[in-house]
Coordinates of C-alpha atoms in Angstrom, one line a residue:
M1 CA 122.1 106.4 65.2
P2 CA 119.8 103.5 65.1
V3 CA 116.7 103.5 67.2
S4 CA 116.5 100.8 69.9
P5 CA 113.8 98.2 69.3
A6 CA 112.1 99.1 72.6
R7 CA 111.8 102.8 71.8
A8 CA 110.6 102.1 68.3
A9 CA 107.8 99.8 69.4
A10 CA 106.8 102.3 72.0
F11 CA 106.6 105.0 69.6
D12 CA 104.6 103.0 67.1
I13 CA 102.1 102.0 69.8
L14 CA 101.7 105.5 71.3
L15 CA 101.0 106.7 67.7
R16 CA 98.3 104.2 67.3
V17 CA 96.8 105.3 70.7
E18 CA 96.8 108.9 69.5
Q19 CA 95.8 108.5 65.9
Q20 CA 93.6 105.4 66.0
S21 CA 92.0 105.6 69.5
A22 CA 93.7 102.2 70.1
Y23 CA 94.1 100.7 73.6
A24 CA 97.7 100.5 74.9
D25 CA 97.2 97.3 76.9
E26 CA 95.9 95.5 73.9
L27 CA 98.7 96.6 71.7
L28 CA 101.2 95.7 74.4
H29 CA 100.0 92.2 74.5
S30 CA 99.7 91.8 70.8
Q31 CA 102.3 90.6 68.2
I32 CA 104.1 93.9 68.2
L33 CA 106.2 93.1 71.2
H34 CA 106.9 89.4 70.3
P35 CA 110.3 89.9 68.5
L36 CA 111.6 91.9 71.4
S37 CA 113.6 90.5 74.3
L38 CA 112.2 90.4 77.7
L39 CA 114.1 93.5 78.7
D40 CA 113.1 95.4 75.6
R41 CA 109.4 94.4 76.1
A42 CA 109.6 95.7 79.8
L43 CA 111.2 99.1 78.5
A44 CA 108.6 99.4 75.7
T45 CA 105.8 98.7 78.2
E46 CA 107.3 101.3 80.8
L47 CA 107.5 103.9 78.0
V48 CA 104.0 103.5 76.7
M49 CA 102.3 103.5 80.0
G50 CA 104.5 106.1 81.7
V51 CA 103.7 108.6 78.8
L52 CA 100.0 107.8 79.1
R53 CA 99.9 108.0 82.9
W54 CA 101.8 111.5 83.0
R55 CA 100.8 113.0 79.7
S56 CA 99.4 116.2 81.0
R57 CA 102.4 116.8 83.2
L58 CA 104.9 116.1 80.4
D59 CA 102.9 118.4 78.0
S60 CA 102.9 121.1 80.7
A61 CA 106.6 121.0 81.0
L62 CA 107.3 120.8 77.2
A63 CA 104.8 123.8 76.5
R64 CA 106.8 126.0 78.6
L65 CA 110.0 125.2 76.7
S66 CA 108.5 125.3 73.2
R67 CA 108.2 128.2 71.0
Q68 CA 105.2 126.6 69.1
P69 CA 101.9 125.6 70.7
L70 CA 101.8 121.8 71.3
E71 CA 98.4 121.5 69.6
K72 CA 100.1 122.9 66.4
L73 CA 102.6 120.0 66.4
D74 CA 102.4 116.9 64.2
T75 CA 101.4 114.0 66.2
E76 CA 104.7 112.1 65.5
V77 CA 106.8 115.0 67.0
L78 CA 104.6 115.3 70.0
V79 CA 104.9 111.6 70.7
A80 CA 108.7 111.8 70.3
L81 CA 108.9 114.7 72.8
R82 CA 106.6 113.1 75.4
M83 CA 108.8 109.9 75.3
A84 CA 112.0 111.8 75.9
A85 CA 110.4 113.9 78.6
Y86 CA 109.2 110.8 80.4
Q87 CA 112.6 109.3 80.3
L88 CA 114.3 112.5 81.5
G89 CA 112.0 113.1 84.3
F90 CA 111.0 109.6 85.6
L91 CA 113.6 107.0 84.5
D92 CA 116.8 107.5 86.5
R93 CA 118.7 104.8 84.8
I94 CA 118.5 106.2 81.3
P95 CA 121.2 108.6 80.2
A96 CA 119.8 111.9 79.2
H97 CA 121.7 111.8 75.8
A98 CA 120.1 108.4 74.9
A99 CA 116.6 109.8 75.6
V100 CA 117.3 113.0 73.7
D101 CA 119.1 111.5 70.8
E102 CA 116.8 108.6 70.1
S103 CA 113.7 110.9 70.2
V104 CA 115.4 113.0 67.6
E105 CA 116.0 109.7 65.6
L106 CA 112.4 108.8 66.0
T107 CA 111.2 112.2 64.6
K108 CA 113.4 111.5 61.5
R109 CA 112.2 107.8 61.1
A110 CA 108.6 109.1 61.2
G111 CA 109.3 111.3 58.2
K112 CA 109.4 114.5 60.1
R113 CA 113.1 115.3 59.7
F114 CA 112.4 119.1 59.3
A115 CA 111.4 118.9 63.0
A116 CA 114.4 117.1 64.3
P117 CA 116.3 120.4 65.3
F118 CA 113.3 121.6 67.1
V119 CA 113.0 118.4 69.0
N120 CA 116.5 118.5 69.9
A121 CA 116.5 122.1 71.2
V122 CA 113.3 121.6 73.3
L123 CA 114.7 118.4 74.9
R124 CA 118.1 119.7 75.7
R125 CA 116.5 122.6 77.6
L126 CA 114.2 120.1 79.5
A127 CA 117.3 118.0 80.3
K128 CA 118.7 120.8 82.5
T129 CA 115.8 120.6 85.1
P130 CA 114.2 117.0 84.5
R131 CA 113.1 116.5 88.2
A132 CA 110.7 119.4 87.8
L133 CA 108.4 116.9 86.1
R134 CA 107.8 114.8 89.1
P135 CA 105.0 115.6 91.5
A136 CA 105.7 117.7 94.5
A137 CA 106.4 116.0 97.9
A138 CA 103.9 118.0 99.6
P139 CA 100.3 116.8 99.9
P140 CA 98.0 118.4 97.3
A141 CA 96.2 121.5 98.7
D142 CA 93.0 120.9 96.7
A143 CA 91.5 119.0 93.8
A144 CA 92.9 121.3 91.3
D145 CA 96.4 120.9 92.7
L146 CA 95.9 117.1 92.7
A147 CA 94.8 117.0 89.1
E148 CA 98.0 118.9 88.1
Q149 CA 100.5 117.2 90.3
Y150 CA 99.3 113.5 89.4
A151 CA 98.2 114.1 85.8
H152 CA 94.4 113.7 85.8
P153 CA 91.7 115.7 84.1
P154 CA 90.6 118.4 86.7
W155 CA 87.0 117.7 86.1
L156 CA 87.3 114.1 86.9
V157 CA 89.4 114.8 90.2
E158 CA 86.9 117.5 91.3
R159 CA 84.0 115.1 91.1
W160 CA 86.0 112.3 93.1
A161 CA 87.0 114.9 95.7
Q162 CA 83.4 116.0 96.2
G163 CA 81.8 112.5 96.2
L164 CA 84.5 110.5 97.9
G165 CA 86.6 113.2 99.9
L166 CA 89.9 114.8 98.9
E167 CA 91.9 112.2 100.8
T168 CA 90.3 109.2 99.0
A169 CA 90.8 111.1 95.6
V170 CA 94.6 111.4 96.5
R171 CA 94.8 107.7 97.1
I172 CA 92.9 107.0 93.7
C173 CA 95.2 109.3 91.9
R174 CA 98.3 107.9 93.4
Y175 CA 97.4 104.4 92.6
D176 CA 96.6 105.3 89.1
Q177 CA 100.1 106.5 88.4
Q178 CA 101.7 103.2 89.4
P179 CA 102.0 99.9 87.5
P180 CA 99.3 97.7 88.8
Q181 CA 100.2 94.3 90.4
A182 CA 100.1 91.4 87.8
T183 CA 97.5 89.1 89.3
L184 CA 96.4 85.5 88.2
R185 CA 93.3 83.5 88.9
I186 CA 94.4 80.1 90.0
A187 CA 91.8 77.4 89.9
D188 CA 93.9 74.6 91.6
S189 CA 97.1 74.0 93.4
A190 CA 98.4 71.7 90.7
L191 CA 98.6 74.7 88.3
E192 CA 100.4 76.8 91.1
S193 CA 102.8 74.0 91.6
E194 CA 103.4 74.0 87.8
L195 CA 104.0 77.6 87.6
T196 CA 106.4 77.7 90.6
A197 CA 108.3 74.9 89.0
A198 CA 108.7 77.2 85.9
D199 CA 110.4 79.8 88.3
V200 CA 107.4 81.9 88.6
E201 CA 107.2 83.4 92.0
L202 CA 103.7 84.0 93.4
E203 CA 102.2 85.1 96.6
P204 CA 98.6 84.9 97.8
G205 CA 96.0 87.6 96.8
V206 CA 94.9 89.8 99.6
L207 CA 91.2 90.2 98.5
V208 CA 90.2 86.7 97.3
S209 CA 91.7 83.4 97.8
T210 CA 91.5 82.6 94.0
A211 CA 94.1 85.2 93.4
R212 CA 97.9 84.9 93.1
R213 CA 100.2 87.8 92.6
V214 CA 103.2 87.4 90.3
I215 CA 106.2 88.6 92.2
H216 CA 108.7 87.4 89.6
G217 CA 109.1 85.3 86.5
D218 CA 107.6 85.2 83.1
V219 CA 104.0 83.6 83.3
T220 CA 103.8 83.4 79.5
K221 CA 106.5 80.8 79.2
P222 CA 105.1 77.6 81.1
P223 CA 102.9 75.4 78.7
A224 CA 99.8 76.3 81.0
F225 CA 99.7 79.7 79.4
A226 CA 99.5 78.5 75.8
Q227 CA 97.0 75.9 77.0
G228 CA 94.7 78.6 78.2
R229 CA 94.9 77.4 81.8
V230 CA 96.5 80.7 83.2
H231 CA 94.2 83.8 83.3
F232 CA 95.4 87.3 84.3
Q233 CA 92.6 88.8 86.2
D234 CA 92.5 91.8 88.8
E235 CA 91.4 90.7 92.3
A236 CA 88.3 93.0 92.2
S237 CA 87.2 91.4 88.9
Q238 CA 87.6 88.0 90.5
L239 CA 85.4 89.2 93.3
I240 CA 82.7 90.2 91.0
A241 CA 82.6 86.7 89.4
L242 CA 82.4 85.2 93.0
L243 CA 79.2 87.2 93.7
V244 CA 77.3 85.3 90.9
P245 CA 75.3 82.5 92.4
G246 CA 75.0 79.0 90.6
G247 CA 72.1 77.4 88.8
R248 CA 71.7 75.2 85.6
R249 CA 71.9 78.3 83.3
I250 CA 74.2 81.3 83.8
L251 CA 74.4 84.3 81.5
D252 CA 77.4 86.5 81.1
C253 CA 75.9 89.1 78.8
C254 CA 79.0 91.5 78.2
A255 CA 81.5 88.9 78.3
A256 CA 84.7 89.8 76.4
P257 CA 87.7 89.4 77.0
G258 CA 86.4 86.4 79.0
G259 CA 87.9 86.4 82.4
K260 CA 84.6 86.3 84.3
S261 CA 83.1 83.8 82.0
S262 CA 86.1 81.6 82.6
A263 CA 85.8 82.0 86.3
L264 CA 82.0 81.3 86.2
S265 CA 82.8 78.0 84.4
E266 CA 85.1 76.8 87.0
Q267 CA 83.0 78.0 89.9
H268 CA 79.9 76.3 88.6
P269 CA 81.0 73.3 86.5
E270 CA 77.5 71.8 86.6
A271 CA 75.9 75.0 84.8
L272 CA 75.8 75.8 81.3
V273 CA 77.3 79.3 80.8
F274 CA 76.3 81.5 78.0
A275 CA 79.0 84.0 77.2
V276 CA 77.7 86.8 74.9
D277 CA 79.4 90.0 73.4
L278 CA 78.0 92.5 71.0
H279 CA 81.0 92.6 68.8
S280 CA 81.9 89.6 66.6
H281 CA 85.6 90.2 66.8
R282 CA 85.4 90.2 70.6
A283 CA 83.3 87.0 70.5
R284 CA 86.2 85.4 68.4
L285 CA 88.6 86.5 71.2
L286 CA 86.3 84.7 73.8
R287 CA 86.5 81.6 71.9
Q288 CA 90.4 81.7 71.8
L289 CA 90.6 82.6 75.6
V290 CA 87.6 80.6 77.0
R291 CA 88.0 76.9 76.3
A292 CA 85.8 75.5 79.0
P293 CA 83.4 72.7 77.7
N294 CA 80.4 74.2 79.6
V295 CA 80.5 77.7 77.8
R296 CA 78.6 78.6 74.8
I297 CA 79.8 81.8 73.1
A298 CA 77.7 84.0 70.8
A299 CA 77.9 87.5 69.3
A300 CA 74.8 89.3 70.3
D301 CA 73.2 92.3 71.6
A302 CA 72.4 92.0 75.4
T303 CA 69.3 93.7 74.9
R304 CA 68.1 91.3 72.1
L305 CA 69.4 87.9 73.0
P306 CA 69.0 85.2 70.2
F307 CA 68.0 82.4 72.7
A308 CA 65.4 81.6 75.3
G309 CA 65.7 83.4 78.6
G310 CA 65.0 81.7 82.0
F311 CA 68.5 82.1 83.4
D312 CA 69.1 81.2 87.0
A313 CA 71.8 83.9 87.3
V314 CA 73.0 86.7 85.0
L315 CA 76.2 88.7 85.2
A316 CA 75.9 92.1 83.5
D317 CA 79.3 93.5 83.6
V318 CA 78.3 96.4 81.4
P319 CA 80.4 98.7 79.0
C320 CA 81.4 101.8 81.1
S321 CA 83.9 104.6 81.3
G322 CA 86.4 102.4 83.0
T323 CA 87.4 105.1 85.5
G324 CA 88.3 102.5 88.0
T325 CA 90.9 100.9 85.8
L326 CA 93.1 104.1 84.9
A327 CA 96.3 102.3 86.4
R328 CA 95.8 99.7 83.7
N329 CA 94.2 101.9 81.0
P330 CA 95.4 105.6 81.5
E331 CA 94.6 106.6 77.9
I332 CA 90.8 106.5 79.1
K333 CA 91.3 109.6 81.4
W334 CA 92.3 111.7 78.3
R335 CA 89.5 110.6 76.0
L336 CA 86.6 110.7 78.4
R337 CA 84.3 113.7 78.6
P338 CA 81.6 114.7 81.2
E339 CA 78.9 114.3 78.6
D340 CA 79.8 110.7 77.9
L341 CA 78.5 109.7 81.2
H342 CA 74.9 110.5 80.2
D343 CA 75.2 108.3 77.1
L344 CA 76.7 105.4 79.0
H345 CA 74.0 105.6 81.6
T346 CA 71.3 105.3 79.1
G347 CA 72.8 102.2 77.5
Q348 CA 73.4 100.6 81.0
V349 CA 69.8 101.1 82.0
A350 CA 68.7 99.3 78.7
I351 CA 71.0 96.4 79.4
L352 CA 69.9 95.9 83.0
G353 CA 66.3 96.1 82.2
A354 CA 66.8 93.7 79.2
V355 CA 68.5 91.0 81.2
L356 CA 66.0 91.1 84.1
D357 CA 63.5 90.2 81.7
Q358 CA 65.6 87.3 80.6
T359 CA 66.0 86.1 84.4
A360 CA 63.9 83.2 85.8
D361 CA 61.7 83.9 88.7
G362 CA 63.8 83.7 91.9
G363 CA 67.0 84.2 89.8
C364 CA 69.7 86.9 90.5
V365 CA 71.4 89.5 88.3
V366 CA 74.8 90.9 89.3
Y367 CA 75.1 94.3 87.8
S368 CA 78.7 95.6 87.7
T369 CA 80.9 98.1 86.3
C370 CA 84.7 99.2 86.5
S371 CA 83.5 102.8 86.9
L372 CA 83.8 105.1 89.9
E373 CA 81.0 107.4 88.7
P374 CA 77.5 107.4 90.3
E375 CA 75.7 107.9 87.0
E376 CA 76.8 104.4 85.8
D377 CA 76.5 102.7 89.2
E378 CA 73.9 103.3 91.8
Q379 CA 72.0 105.7 89.7
V380 CA 71.5 103.0 87.1
V381 CA 70.3 100.5 89.6
E382 CA 67.9 102.9 91.4
E383 CA 66.4 103.9 88.2
V384 CA 65.6 100.4 87.2
V385 CA 64.4 99.3 90.4
A386 CA 62.1 102.3 90.6
Q387 CA 60.5 101.3 87.3
R388 CA 59.9 97.7 88.2
S389 CA 57.7 95.9 90.8
D390 CA 59.3 92.4 90.1
V391 CA 62.8 93.2 91.4
R392 CA 64.3 93.3 94.8
L393 CA 67.7 94.7 95.7
I394 CA 69.8 92.6 97.8
D395 CA 72.3 93.8 100.2
C396 CA 75.8 92.7 99.0
R397 CA 76.8 92.2 102.6
E398 CA 74.9 89.0 102.7
Q399 CA 76.8 87.5 99.8
L400 CA 80.3 88.8 101.0
M401 CA 79.7 87.1 104.5
R402 CA 78.9 83.9 102.7
L403 CA 82.1 84.3 100.7
Q404 CA 84.0 85.0 103.9
A405 CA 82.6 81.9 105.5
A406 CA 83.5 79.8 102.6
R407 CA 87.2 81.4 102.7
L408 CA 86.9 82.7 99.2
L409 CA 87.0 86.4 100.4
V410 CA 90.1 87.0 102.5
W411 CA 89.7 90.8 102.9
S412 CA 88.6 91.2 106.6
D413 CA 87.2 94.7 106.5
L414 CA 83.7 94.2 105.1
D415 CA 82.6 97.7 105.8
S416 CA 85.4 99.1 103.5
L417 CA 83.9 97.1 100.6
L418 CA 80.2 98.4 101.0
R419 CA 78.5 101.6 100.2
G420 CA 74.9 101.2 101.3
P421 CA 73.8 97.7 99.7
Y422 CA 76.4 98.0 97.1
L423 CA 79.9 96.6 96.6
R424 CA 82.5 99.2 96.0
T425 CA 86.2 98.8 95.5
L426 CA 88.4 101.9 95.3
P427 CA 91.9 101.9 93.8
G428 CA 94.4 103.0 96.5
V429 CA 91.9 102.2 99.2
H430 CA 91.8 98.5 98.1
P431 CA 94.8 96.9 96.2
C432 CA 92.8 96.4 93.1
D433 CA 90.9 98.2 90.3
G434 CA 87.7 100.1 91.2
F435 CA 84.5 97.9 90.7
F436 CA 80.9 98.5 91.6
A437 CA 78.4 95.7 91.9
A438 CA 74.8 95.3 92.9
I439 CA 72.7 92.1 93.3
L440 CA 69.1 92.2 92.1
E441 CA 66.5 89.2 92.6
R442 CA 63.8 88.7 90.0
R443 CA 60.6 88.2 92.1
P444 CA 57.9 85.8 90.8
R445 CA 55.6 87.3 88.4

């Protein structure tokens, strides 16, 4: 039997995620899905993200039914098994025979015909009790139970439970297992009217007034999308950009893919925004996505900028573990190791120190991550501040109150957004990705 286009595309993407450490979200927005119908694109996305979100739970069920250890299986065989297991356990509208038969065919298509009987046997056994794949209805008893039920690495859940409390860890894990709300940044009412006229149904954001949540419709069809006037951007990411004060010269030092650079150019049209990324291919992506005339783009190391400093404001949204974005990027949780946090911390300290040197007297640096881990957040800021006498930490409450007064921040509970002087959003506690931010002022030398 032929393999459906959606399952074939999902299989190919999952293979690249496993074998090449590719990122699923990037592949799902690449040319791979363009030939597919809207319904097939939706199914392919569901299969890819569902398998990645629930991977450990799928593997646990498959391991109980397999006569071979999963680590001994060829990657193509394991991916085919996971895809069928996800469909059997979580997608009620897909007939069991379709899930099983097409995964057998995917195994053959991948050149592993010898494994087809094995795949068929394992999946037919699994099809007898598919609902066992879903998490239990009862609240998790502890961090280990939470990690098992909601398919997260135990070491990561344990540190969340210890640092944030088990109840908050439960809310984070549950949020991570659901597709995140598609959210746009809307610069003007005319664009919103244009999208509405194209049958895109929107509703206001719940964190910031610049956000619109997509309820229904294909945002990529209206001309505004091809013209680069429509920007997908999580509400917490939009809030980070709003924290950055104005000035004549603004630096976004780790800018790709460009959502915050674009927002800064719109918020401060009188400013010249320098958008920098370390990798040349990501700088090329910036040039495609950020078309504002007041943005200058360069491929450069944030610790060795190729132009003069003296910036009035800097956004240092640094490379990080991304543990606040697992709903969007679930493969991260299977790649990250505890020891990675130390290496990330070292690089983050270097970037923050370097951009402070590039900041004018009286200027501000907004340091941010999409990580929930203290090593990448307050510990970076506290280490840098302790080393310097020319830096003052500003309480984020001050800027959040200004944003509230300007009706840019619509979330009413300021206390929930703050941890000490820092901004902190938490998935499941807030309806967005998890972000951290600190505001540092450069004192006159």
